[in-house]
Structure formats: C-alpha cells, structure tokens
Short mmCIF file of C-alpha atoms and ligand atoms in Angstrom, two decimals:
data_model
loop_
_atom_site.label_atom_id
_atom_site.label_comp_id
_atom_site.label_asym_id
_atom_site.label_seq_id
_atom_site.Cartn_x
_atom_site.Cartn_y
_atom_site.Cartn_z
CA MET A 17 15.51 7.78 1.74
CA PRO A 18 15.36 10.42 4.48
CA ALA A 19 18.60 11.27 6.28
CA GLU A 20 20.10 8.36 8.15
CA PRO A 21 23.01 8.05 10.57
CA ARG A 22 26.25 8.93 8.83
CA PRO A 23 28.24 5.83 7.87
CA LEU A 24 31.49 4.75 9.42
CA PRO A 25 34.44 5.46 7.18
CA ARG A 26 33.96 3.01 4.34
CA THR A 27 36.93 0.77 5.12
CA ALA A 28 35.90 0.36 8.73
CA ALA A 29 32.31 -0.40 7.75
CA LEU A 30 33.27 -3.03 5.25
CA GLU A 31 36.12 -4.70 7.07
CA VAL A 32 33.67 -5.94 9.64
CA ALA A 33 30.83 -6.59 7.24
CA THR A 34 30.93 -10.33 7.82
CA GLY A 35 31.92 -10.05 11.45
CA GLN A 36 30.00 -10.87 14.57
CA PRO A 37 28.94 -8.51 17.31
CA GLY A 38 31.85 -8.24 19.72
CA GLN A 39 34.38 -7.38 17.04
CA PRO A 40 35.79 -3.95 16.38
CA GLY A 41 33.67 -1.32 14.73
CA ALA A 42 30.26 -2.30 15.99
CA PRO A 43 29.18 -3.63 19.35
CA ASP A 44 31.46 -2.35 22.04
CA GLY A 45 31.05 0.84 20.12
CA ALA A 46 27.42 1.07 21.22
CA ALA A 47 28.18 0.16 24.84
CA GLY A 48 31.23 2.42 24.90
CA LEU A 49 29.24 5.32 23.50
CA PHE A 50 26.51 4.63 26.05
CA ALA A 51 28.96 4.83 28.96
CA ARG A 52 30.51 8.06 27.66
CA GLN A 53 27.20 9.65 26.84
CA TYR A 54 25.13 8.71 29.88
CA GLY A 55 27.81 8.11 32.54
CA GLU A 56 26.62 4.59 33.40
CA GLU A 57 26.58 1.10 31.93
CA PRO A 58 23.72 0.15 29.60
CA ARG A 59 21.19 -2.37 30.85
CA ALA A 60 21.87 -4.50 27.75
CA ALA A 61 22.64 -4.30 24.00
CA TRP A 62 20.78 -5.66 20.98
CA HIS A 63 21.94 -6.27 17.43
CA ALA A 64 19.81 -6.35 14.28
CA PRO A 65 21.43 -7.42 11.02
CA GLY A 66 21.35 -5.98 7.53
CA ARG A 67 20.04 -8.24 4.81
CA VAL A 68 20.78 -9.35 1.30
CA ASN A 69 17.79 -10.35 -0.74
CA LEU A 70 18.78 -13.49 -2.63
CA ILE A 71 15.76 -13.15 -4.94
CA GLY A 72 12.23 -11.71 -4.88
CA GLU A 73 12.56 -7.99 -5.60
CA HIS A 74 9.62 -5.58 -5.57
CA THR A 75 7.34 -8.50 -4.79
CA ASP A 76 6.75 -7.81 -1.08
CA TYR A 77 4.31 -4.92 -1.55
CA ASN A 78 2.51 -7.01 -4.16
CA ASP A 79 1.67 -9.67 -1.55
CA GLY A 80 4.24 -11.96 -3.20
CA PHE A 81 7.29 -13.98 -2.16
CA VAL A 82 10.77 -12.91 -1.07
CA LEU A 83 13.90 -14.85 -0.10
CA PRO A 84 16.30 -12.66 1.90
CA PHE A 85 19.03 -13.70 4.32
CA ALA A 86 20.62 -11.79 7.21
CA ILE A 87 24.30 -10.83 7.10
CA GLY A 88 26.82 -10.39 9.92
CA ALA A 89 26.92 -6.60 9.69
CA GLY A 90 24.14 -4.56 11.22
CA VAL A 91 23.11 -2.07 13.89
CA THR A 92 23.77 -2.46 17.60
CA VAL A 93 21.99 -0.43 20.26
CA ALA A 94 22.90 -0.25 23.93
CA ALA A 95 20.07 0.99 26.11
CA ALA A 96 18.69 1.50 29.61
CA ARG A 97 15.35 2.61 31.03
CA ARG A 98 14.85 6.16 32.17
CA ASP A 99 12.02 7.46 34.29
CA ASP A 100 11.35 10.86 32.71
CA GLY A 101 9.29 9.57 29.78
CA GLU A 102 11.90 10.63 27.23
CA LEU A 103 13.67 8.77 24.45
CA VAL A 104 17.24 10.05 24.38
CA LEU A 105 19.31 9.01 21.37
CA ALA A 106 22.97 9.18 20.41
CA SER A 107 24.75 7.51 17.50
CA ARG A 108 28.41 6.91 16.68
CA GLN A 109 27.50 7.66 13.06
CA ALA A 110 25.84 10.99 13.81
CA ASP A 111 28.39 12.92 15.85
CA GLY A 112 26.67 15.39 18.04
CA ALA A 113 23.28 14.95 16.36
CA ASP A 114 21.78 13.62 19.58
CA ALA A 115 18.04 13.72 20.06
CA ARG A 116 15.76 14.02 23.07
CA ILE A 117 12.15 13.15 22.36
CA ALA A 118 9.17 13.25 24.72
CA LEU A 119 7.29 9.96 24.27
CA GLY A 120 4.08 11.75 25.22
CA GLY A 121 4.01 13.96 22.13
CA LEU A 122 5.03 11.61 19.34
CA ALA A 123 3.36 12.16 15.97
CA PRO A 124 4.44 11.60 12.35
CA GLY A 125 6.45 14.60 11.17
CA ALA A 126 7.48 15.60 14.70
CA VAL A 127 10.99 14.11 14.39
CA THR A 128 13.27 14.30 11.36
CA GLY A 129 16.71 12.97 10.41
CA TRP A 130 18.10 9.67 11.69
CA ALA A 131 16.21 9.97 15.00
CA ALA A 132 12.92 9.56 13.10
CA TYR A 133 13.58 5.79 12.79
CA PRO A 134 13.88 5.06 16.55
CA ALA A 135 11.19 7.63 17.38
CA GLY A 136 8.94 6.04 14.74
CA VAL A 137 9.36 2.65 16.40
CA ALA A 138 8.30 4.11 19.76
CA TRP A 139 5.31 5.76 18.09
CA ALA A 140 4.28 2.56 16.26
CA LEU A 141 4.58 0.53 19.49
CA GLN A 142 2.30 3.05 21.21
CA GLU A 143 -0.13 2.91 18.29
CA ALA A 144 -0.22 -0.88 18.66
CA GLY A 145 -1.30 -0.40 22.28
CA TYR A 146 1.95 -1.13 24.13
CA GLN A 147 2.85 0.90 27.20
CA PHE A 148 6.41 1.67 28.14
CA GLY A 149 8.54 4.43 29.58
CA GLY A 150 11.63 6.35 28.54
CA ALA A 151 14.97 5.02 27.40
CA SER A 152 18.54 6.16 26.88
CA VAL A 153 19.86 4.67 23.66
CA ALA A 154 23.32 4.56 22.03
CA VAL A 155 23.56 3.35 18.42
CA ASP A 156 26.46 1.93 16.41
CA SER A 157 26.40 0.52 12.89
CA ASP A 158 28.80 -1.31 10.61
CA LEU A 159 26.47 -1.30 7.61
CA ALA A 160 27.37 0.86 4.65
CA LEU A 161 24.49 3.29 4.07
CA GLY A 162 22.87 3.41 0.66
CA ALA A 163 24.37 0.01 -0.20
CA GLY A 164 20.91 -1.54 -0.38
CA LEU A 165 21.49 -3.71 2.70
CA SER A 166 18.67 -2.27 4.84
CA SER A 167 20.43 -0.18 7.41
CA SER A 168 17.21 1.63 8.29
CA ALA A 169 15.31 -1.60 9.01
CA ALA A 170 18.23 -2.82 11.13
CA LEU A 171 18.08 0.39 13.16
CA GLU A 172 14.31 0.10 13.60
CA CYS A 173 14.48 -3.55 14.62
CA ALA A 174 17.36 -3.11 17.08
CA VAL A 175 15.45 -0.27 18.77
CA ALA A 176 12.21 -2.30 18.74
CA LEU A 177 13.92 -5.17 20.55
CA ALA A 178 15.54 -2.78 23.02
CA LEU A 179 12.30 -1.01 23.98
CA THR A 180 10.24 -4.18 24.25
CA GLU A 181 12.82 -6.09 26.28
CA LEU A 182 13.65 -3.15 28.57
CA TYR A 183 9.98 -2.98 29.51
CA GLY A 184 9.22 -6.71 29.52
CA LEU A 185 6.77 -6.45 26.61
CA SER A 186 6.26 -9.74 24.86
CA VAL A 187 5.64 -9.01 21.18
CA PRO A 188 5.74 -11.87 18.66
CA ARG A 189 8.45 -11.21 16.09
CA PRO A 190 6.16 -11.04 13.04
CA GLN A 191 4.14 -8.37 14.87
CA LEU A 192 7.31 -6.54 15.83
CA ALA A 193 8.33 -6.55 12.14
CA ALA A 194 4.95 -5.02 11.24
CA ILE A 195 5.43 -2.36 13.93
CA ALA A 196 8.92 -1.50 12.62
CA ARG A 197 7.55 -1.32 9.08
CA ARG A 198 4.79 0.99 10.27
CA ALA A 199 7.48 3.26 11.73
CA GLU A 200 9.12 3.46 8.32
CA ASN A 201 5.90 3.84 6.31
CA ASP A 202 3.82 6.13 8.49
CA PHE A 203 6.33 7.98 10.69
CA VAL A 204 9.41 8.31 8.45
CA GLY A 205 7.28 8.34 5.30
CA ALA A 206 8.98 5.72 3.09
CA PRO A 207 6.40 3.44 1.39
CA THR A 208 8.36 0.18 1.72
CA GLY A 209 7.12 -3.40 2.04
CA ILE A 210 7.61 -5.87 4.90
CA MET A 211 10.71 -7.70 3.62
CA ASP A 212 13.52 -5.83 5.35
CA GLN A 213 12.09 -5.79 8.86
CA SER A 214 11.06 -9.45 8.54
CA ALA A 215 14.56 -10.39 7.42
CA ALA A 216 16.14 -8.53 10.33
CA LEU A 217 13.87 -10.16 12.91
CA LEU A 218 13.12 -13.64 11.53
CA CYS A 219 16.21 -14.89 9.67
CA GLN A 220 18.29 -17.77 11.01
CA ALA A 221 22.00 -18.50 10.53
CA GLY A 222 22.70 -20.82 7.61
CA HIS A 223 19.28 -20.13 6.10
CA ALA A 224 17.37 -17.75 3.88
CA LEU A 225 13.82 -16.76 4.82
CA LEU A 226 11.08 -17.67 2.35
CA LEU A 227 8.40 -15.16 3.26
CA ASP A 228 4.89 -15.23 1.87
CA CYS A 229 4.07 -11.54 2.16
CA ARG A 230 0.32 -12.17 1.96
CA SER A 231 -0.05 -14.75 4.71
CA GLY A 232 2.95 -13.45 6.65
CA ILE A 233 4.23 -17.01 6.96
CA GLY A 234 8.03 -17.26 6.92
CA THR A 235 9.92 -20.51 6.42
CA ALA A 236 13.65 -21.04 6.91
CA VAL A 237 15.27 -22.55 3.81
CA PRO A 238 18.83 -23.92 4.02
CA LEU A 239 21.45 -21.61 2.49
CA ASP A 240 25.01 -22.64 3.29
CA PRO A 241 27.16 -21.79 0.27
CA GLY A 242 30.46 -22.71 1.95
CA ALA A 243 29.28 -26.29 2.43
CA VAL A 244 29.02 -26.77 -1.35
CA GLY A 245 32.13 -24.86 -2.42
CA LEU A 246 30.32 -21.62 -3.28
CA SER A 247 30.53 -18.05 -2.04
CA LEU A 248 27.96 -15.29 -1.89
CA LEU A 249 29.74 -12.13 -2.92
CA VAL A 250 28.13 -8.77 -2.29
CA ILE A 251 29.49 -6.07 -4.56
CA ASP A 252 28.68 -2.53 -3.46
CA THR A 253 28.71 -0.61 -6.73
CA ARG A 254 29.06 2.66 -4.76
CA ALA A 255 26.41 4.22 -6.98
CA ARG A 256 23.91 6.18 -4.90
CA HIS A 257 21.14 7.72 -6.93
CA ALA A 258 19.17 10.71 -5.75
CA HIS A 259 15.78 9.70 -7.17
CA VAL A 260 15.48 6.49 -5.11
CA ASP A 261 12.35 7.57 -3.26
CA GLY A 262 10.42 8.82 -6.27
CA GLY A 263 11.35 5.78 -8.38
CA TYR A 264 10.31 3.31 -5.69
CA ALA A 265 6.97 5.01 -5.08
CA ALA A 266 6.30 5.20 -8.83
CA ARG A 267 6.94 1.47 -9.28
CA ARG A 268 4.69 0.68 -6.37
CA GLN A 269 1.94 2.81 -7.84
CA ALA A 270 2.31 1.17 -11.26
CA CYS A 271 1.84 -2.23 -9.65
CA GLU A 272 -1.31 -1.04 -7.89
CA GLU A 273 -2.66 0.38 -11.14
CA ALA A 274 -1.95 -2.87 -12.96
CA ALA A 275 -3.71 -4.90 -10.26
CA ALA A 276 -6.73 -2.57 -10.38
CA ALA A 277 -6.88 -2.78 -14.18
CA LEU A 278 -6.79 -6.57 -13.95
CA GLY A 279 -9.48 -6.64 -11.25
CA VAL A 280 -7.32 -8.44 -8.66
CA ARG A 281 -6.46 -7.53 -5.09
CA SER A 282 -2.74 -7.52 -5.88
CA LEU A 283 -0.36 -8.83 -8.55
CA ARG A 284 0.20 -11.89 -6.38
CA ASP A 285 -3.11 -13.14 -7.74
CA ILE A 286 -1.73 -13.39 -11.29
CA THR A 287 0.40 -16.44 -11.98
CA ASP A 288 0.59 -16.44 -15.76
CA SER A 289 2.02 -13.53 -17.77
CA SER A 290 -0.45 -14.17 -20.60
CA GLU A 291 -3.13 -12.67 -18.32
CA LEU A 292 -1.33 -9.31 -18.65
CA ALA A 293 -1.96 -8.94 -22.39
CA GLY A 294 -4.64 -6.25 -22.04
CA LEU A 295 -2.49 -3.83 -20.03
CA ASP A 296 -0.77 -0.83 -21.55
CA PRO A 297 2.87 -1.61 -22.45
CA VAL A 298 4.58 0.00 -19.47
CA LEU A 299 2.19 -1.46 -16.88
CA ARG A 300 2.46 -4.82 -18.65
CA ARG A 301 6.25 -4.86 -18.24
CA ARG A 302 6.08 -3.78 -14.60
CA ALA A 303 3.49 -6.47 -13.84
CA ARG A 304 5.38 -9.10 -15.84
CA HIS A 305 8.40 -8.56 -13.60
CA VAL A 306 6.34 -9.20 -10.49
CA VAL A 307 4.56 -12.25 -11.88
CA THR A 308 7.75 -13.90 -13.20
CA GLU A 309 9.75 -12.93 -10.09
CA ASN A 310 7.29 -14.69 -7.80
CA SER A 311 7.74 -17.91 -9.73
CA ARG A 312 11.54 -17.51 -9.71
CA VAL A 313 11.48 -17.14 -5.91
CA LEU A 314 9.50 -20.36 -5.49
CA ALA A 315 11.76 -22.21 -7.94
CA THR A 316 14.84 -20.95 -6.08
CA ALA A 317 13.44 -22.08 -2.71
CA THR A 318 12.72 -25.52 -4.16
CA LEU A 319 16.30 -25.85 -5.43
CA LEU A 320 17.69 -24.75 -2.05
CA ARG A 321 15.62 -27.39 -0.30
CA GLU A 322 16.97 -29.97 -2.74
CA GLY A 323 20.55 -28.91 -1.97
CA GLU A 324 21.04 -27.55 -5.50
CA LEU A 325 22.35 -24.08 -4.73
CA ALA A 326 24.56 -23.78 -7.84
CA ARG A 327 21.52 -24.39 -10.05
CA THR A 328 19.82 -21.26 -8.70
CA GLY A 329 22.37 -19.14 -10.61
CA PRO A 330 20.35 -18.77 -13.84
CA LEU A 331 17.28 -17.75 -11.81
CA LEU A 332 19.28 -14.98 -10.14
CA THR A 333 20.53 -13.72 -13.49
CA ALA A 334 17.03 -13.89 -14.98
CA SER A 335 15.77 -11.85 -12.03
CA HIS A 336 18.36 -9.21 -12.82
CA ALA A 337 17.35 -9.07 -16.48
CA SER A 338 13.73 -8.66 -15.46
CA LEU A 339 14.57 -5.83 -13.03
CA ARG A 340 16.70 -4.19 -15.74
CA ASP A 341 14.36 -4.53 -18.71
CA ASP A 342 10.82 -4.88 -17.34
CA PHE A 343 10.87 -3.13 -13.98
CA GLU A 344 13.64 -0.66 -14.94
CA VAL A 345 15.16 -0.19 -11.50
CA SER A 346 18.68 -1.35 -12.30
CA TRP A 347 21.58 1.03 -12.97
CA PRO A 348 24.63 0.93 -15.26
CA GLU A 349 27.14 -0.11 -12.60
CA ALA A 350 24.91 -3.02 -11.53
CA ASN A 351 24.41 -4.20 -15.11
CA ALA A 352 28.16 -4.10 -15.75
CA THR A 353 28.85 -5.94 -12.47
CA VAL A 354 26.43 -8.74 -13.36
CA GLU A 355 27.91 -9.09 -16.86
CA ALA A 356 31.52 -9.11 -15.65
CA ALA A 357 30.77 -11.55 -12.82
CA ILE A 358 29.06 -14.04 -15.14
CA GLU A 359 31.83 -13.80 -17.74
CA ALA A 360 34.37 -14.49 -15.00
CA GLY A 361 32.60 -17.65 -13.84
CA ALA A 362 29.80 -16.66 -11.44
CA CYS A 363 26.86 -19.10 -11.42
CA GLY A 364 24.49 -16.13 -11.36
CA ALA A 365 24.24 -12.53 -10.21
CA ARG A 366 21.63 -9.85 -9.67
CA MET A 367 21.05 -6.43 -8.17
CA THR A 368 19.68 -6.69 -4.64
CA GLY A 369 17.36 -4.28 -2.80
CA GLY A 370 15.11 -1.58 -4.16
CA GLY A 371 17.41 -0.52 -7.00
CA PHE A 372 18.59 2.80 -8.47
CA GLY A 373 21.95 2.22 -6.77
CA GLY A 374 23.43 -0.08 -4.12
CA SER A 375 24.70 -3.63 -4.38
CA VAL A 376 24.82 -6.74 -6.54
CA VAL A 377 24.83 -10.26 -5.10
CA ALA A 378 26.78 -12.89 -7.03
CA LEU A 379 26.82 -16.65 -6.46
CA VAL A 380 30.36 -17.72 -7.19
CA PRO A 381 32.33 -20.99 -7.09
CA ALA A 382 34.87 -20.42 -4.30
CA GLU A 383 37.73 -21.05 -6.72
CA SER A 384 36.48 -18.29 -9.07
CA GLU A 385 36.04 -15.67 -6.35
CA LEU A 386 39.29 -13.81 -6.99
CA ARG A 387 38.73 -13.91 -10.74
CA VAL A 388 35.24 -12.45 -10.37
CA ARG A 389 36.45 -9.69 -8.05
CA ALA A 390 39.26 -8.82 -10.46
CA ALA A 391 36.96 -8.84 -13.49
CA VAL A 392 34.46 -6.51 -11.82
CA ALA A 393 37.23 -4.17 -10.62
CA ALA A 394 38.76 -4.10 -14.12
CA ARG A 395 35.39 -3.29 -15.68
CA PHE A 396 34.84 -0.42 -13.25
CA ALA A 397 38.34 0.92 -13.91
CA ARG A 398 37.70 0.82 -17.67
CA GLU A 399 34.46 2.75 -17.23
CA GLY A 400 36.13 5.29 -14.94
CA TRP A 401 33.80 4.43 -12.03
CA THR A 402 34.69 4.52 -8.32
CA GLU A 403 36.16 1.18 -7.29
CA PRO A 404 33.46 -1.22 -6.06
CA VAL A 405 33.71 -2.93 -2.67
CA CYS A 406 33.36 -6.72 -2.60
CA THR A 407 32.52 -8.64 0.57
CA VAL A 408 31.84 -12.34 1.07
CA VAL A 409 28.74 -12.67 3.23
CA ALA A 410 27.43 -15.60 5.24
CA PRO A 411 23.72 -16.14 5.99
CA SER A 412 23.61 -15.06 9.64
CA ALA A 413 21.29 -14.94 12.64
CA GLY A 414 18.44 -12.47 13.00
CA ALA A 415 18.13 -9.77 15.64
CA ARG A 416 19.10 -10.71 19.18
CA ARG A 417 20.38 -9.50 22.53
CA VAL A 418 24.18 -9.43 22.47
CA ARG A 419 25.18 -8.15 25.92
C1 GLA B 26 13.34 -1.97 -0.38
C2 GLA B 26 12.09 -2.06 0.48
C3 GLA B 26 11.56 -3.49 0.54
C4 GLA B 26 11.40 -4.07 -0.87
C5 GLA B 26 12.66 -3.84 -1.69
C6 GLA B 26 12.49 -4.26 -3.12
O1 GLA B 26 14.39 -2.68 0.22
O2 GLA B 26 12.39 -1.63 1.79
O3 GLA B 26 10.34 -3.51 1.23
O4 GLA B 26 10.27 -3.55 -1.50
O5 GLA B 26 13.08 -2.48 -1.68
O6 GLA B 26 12.34 -5.63 -3.21
#
C-alpha cells in the first residue's frame, strides 16, 4: 500500500483496539490536535471503524459475497469548514507531515503519502458532482497499520462523513462507500474492491454485514459471540510483506483472466467448481478459491441467522486452507497461527484481509481463550518470530459522528 499515517506506538494502538471513541488514544486526540493546530474548536468529529472480515476473501472484486464486521478501533477526524477553498490536514500519526491542498486543482497523482487518502475522497466527491468548500481536518487513529484491518478505508470514510456533513450534503451510505473506494482505486492507485469502505460505513453493532458485491445490497446478520460463550480473537502476526500491492493486483488479474476464459462477466457467475476443469492449473486454483469461498460465505451467513455461530468454525478453517493452497495469499505466520489456535481448542480460524501479512481471526470458546493465546505465543517463540498481538474484538457500529 502507499504510505499511510504512521501508527501509534504498538501498545497504545492495541490497548484501545476494542475501545469506544472517547477513550484514550483516539478521539480526544483528534479534537485536541485540532485545537492545537488550528487555534479553535472543531465543528464536530467523526469516527470510522476498522473491520475484520469474518469470511469472504478476494470475493468482492469478483462480484461475490463478503461478511465483514466493524471493530471498536478506527480513525477519528475532527474538522471545521474554511472559506479559502483549501483542505488542510494534520495527523497525530504523521508528526509534522501536514498537508495543504487546493480543492480547485485536485487530480490523481497530485498528492502523495497519507494525505492522498483524504484528498482522494475530496476529488471523488467532486467527480460525483458534489459541491463543497474547504476544511481544516485533524486525524487520529488507534488502528495498527498493516494489520489487515483496513486503516486506509477507515481514514477515507471518516473524511467522507466529515466533508459531507460539514457542507450539508446528503449522500446515501452505499454511494459514499463507492466514492471512498474510488478515492482508493483512482486517486491513491490501489485496485481494491468495495468491502472495506462498505464495512466502515454500513456495519451495525452486534452484527456482521452480508454484502452482495454485485447488487450492492447489504444485510445485517447477527454476530454476538459473547452471548453464546465465544470470543472473536484477532491475532496480529506482525508480518508485513513488501510485495502486498503486486500480489493483490496479480490475483485480481488472474480472476479476470479466468472469468474471460470461461466466458462469464465475473467469477460470481460460476457456482460449481466442476465448471473450471478447462482452465490452466494456476487459474483453476485461483478461480476455485473464489467459487468455493462464495458458497462458504452464504453457508456462514445461514448458520449465523440460525444462531449456530460455533458451527461456522470449520467454514472459517476451510476458507484459510483455500487461501493458503488455492489462492496462495497466506503467509507462514498465519498458517502457524491457524494450526496452533485449532490445536488449542479454537472452533475455527483464518487469515483475514488481503493477505501476504496482517492478522488471523479465530473463533474461540471463551474458556479456551487463554490457552489459544498461549499456544500461538509459544509457537511464535519456537519459530523465533516477533511476538504476535492478540485482541478480543466485538462487532461494533459503523461510521458515525462522535462529537
Ligand atoms: C483488501 C481489499 C478488499 C478485499 C480484500 C480481500 O482488504 O481492500 O477490497 O479485496 O483485500 O478480500
């Protein structure tokens, strides 16, 4: 990914990872920075969460199904209007790397570094025909960067809410998600799907979001692990791989090639892996992941609706195996985490996010949580890897005004 705001020191970022805006590390940080930076109080502050994808990986750009949920940690922006037509940006995670951008001259490539995400949102709003003036913006984040929890989408979505609400623009949330995605795709230049921005803007507390990425229809599906004696544990493997961008784009291209070879608009149109027989072996494995993952997402959503969360475990683990063996976007620390978690009693576990580094999500009986954490830590110690960071997450609310 292109440069993003520098993270808080790791402990600070993770201590508040399940917290709510208003607690140390995030929210007053944005308002406090605003006051110091601009010498006045912000008009308001908005928070957009990070996300964990429960299941449905690399399906969004294939018009398929995803099932993410929002977490407590995220990005908060404090903002006020300004009348000089400029977007002025400061971030607690990018000391001194402030930016001042004329809204009149925005074009892809004109802004680089972390400021490209907010500037891209302004550009995409303009491209969608919305008119608005300048803004002073202060940013704070308690999301670990590179952990696969969508810090860039959270930044985009918090800024999108700030600009639209400051100027009284009424933009339906699905459209705002598309605008934030456009910022990332066409302004920043990362060829991602619609999942992360949709999760940040559309998720509800106590629910996952079943999103049909072809129709754009999102449905809230109950996800309340605590109510049934389970925990969702996010394990940041601390592995950050340099070739993320190239690997993601290559997988996306392989999927497009497979769809073209099969004569369908996208891999969403294939529901049975036997239809993939004629593809060359690599494309066949890539496509098989997408086809089987879509059916795992739908099966998981059905179980959630039936109140059978524990029974989703094997689907999560099967998703991981498919990402490891067919799609080949997993990494050694994630594979070891999944193995150790299952051996220690997890119902299921899988890598979450685009892959090549980041986090694993494990569904764990509450009474096995300590055992799973210890087993994963012991495995990392044996391998000589940096200690992983485990956080229990709760399905949380989507983006909102917080001040
Ligand atoms: C990244 C992208 C998403 C999605 C996932 C993989 O998070 O931003 O659009 O493609 O990878 O599921």
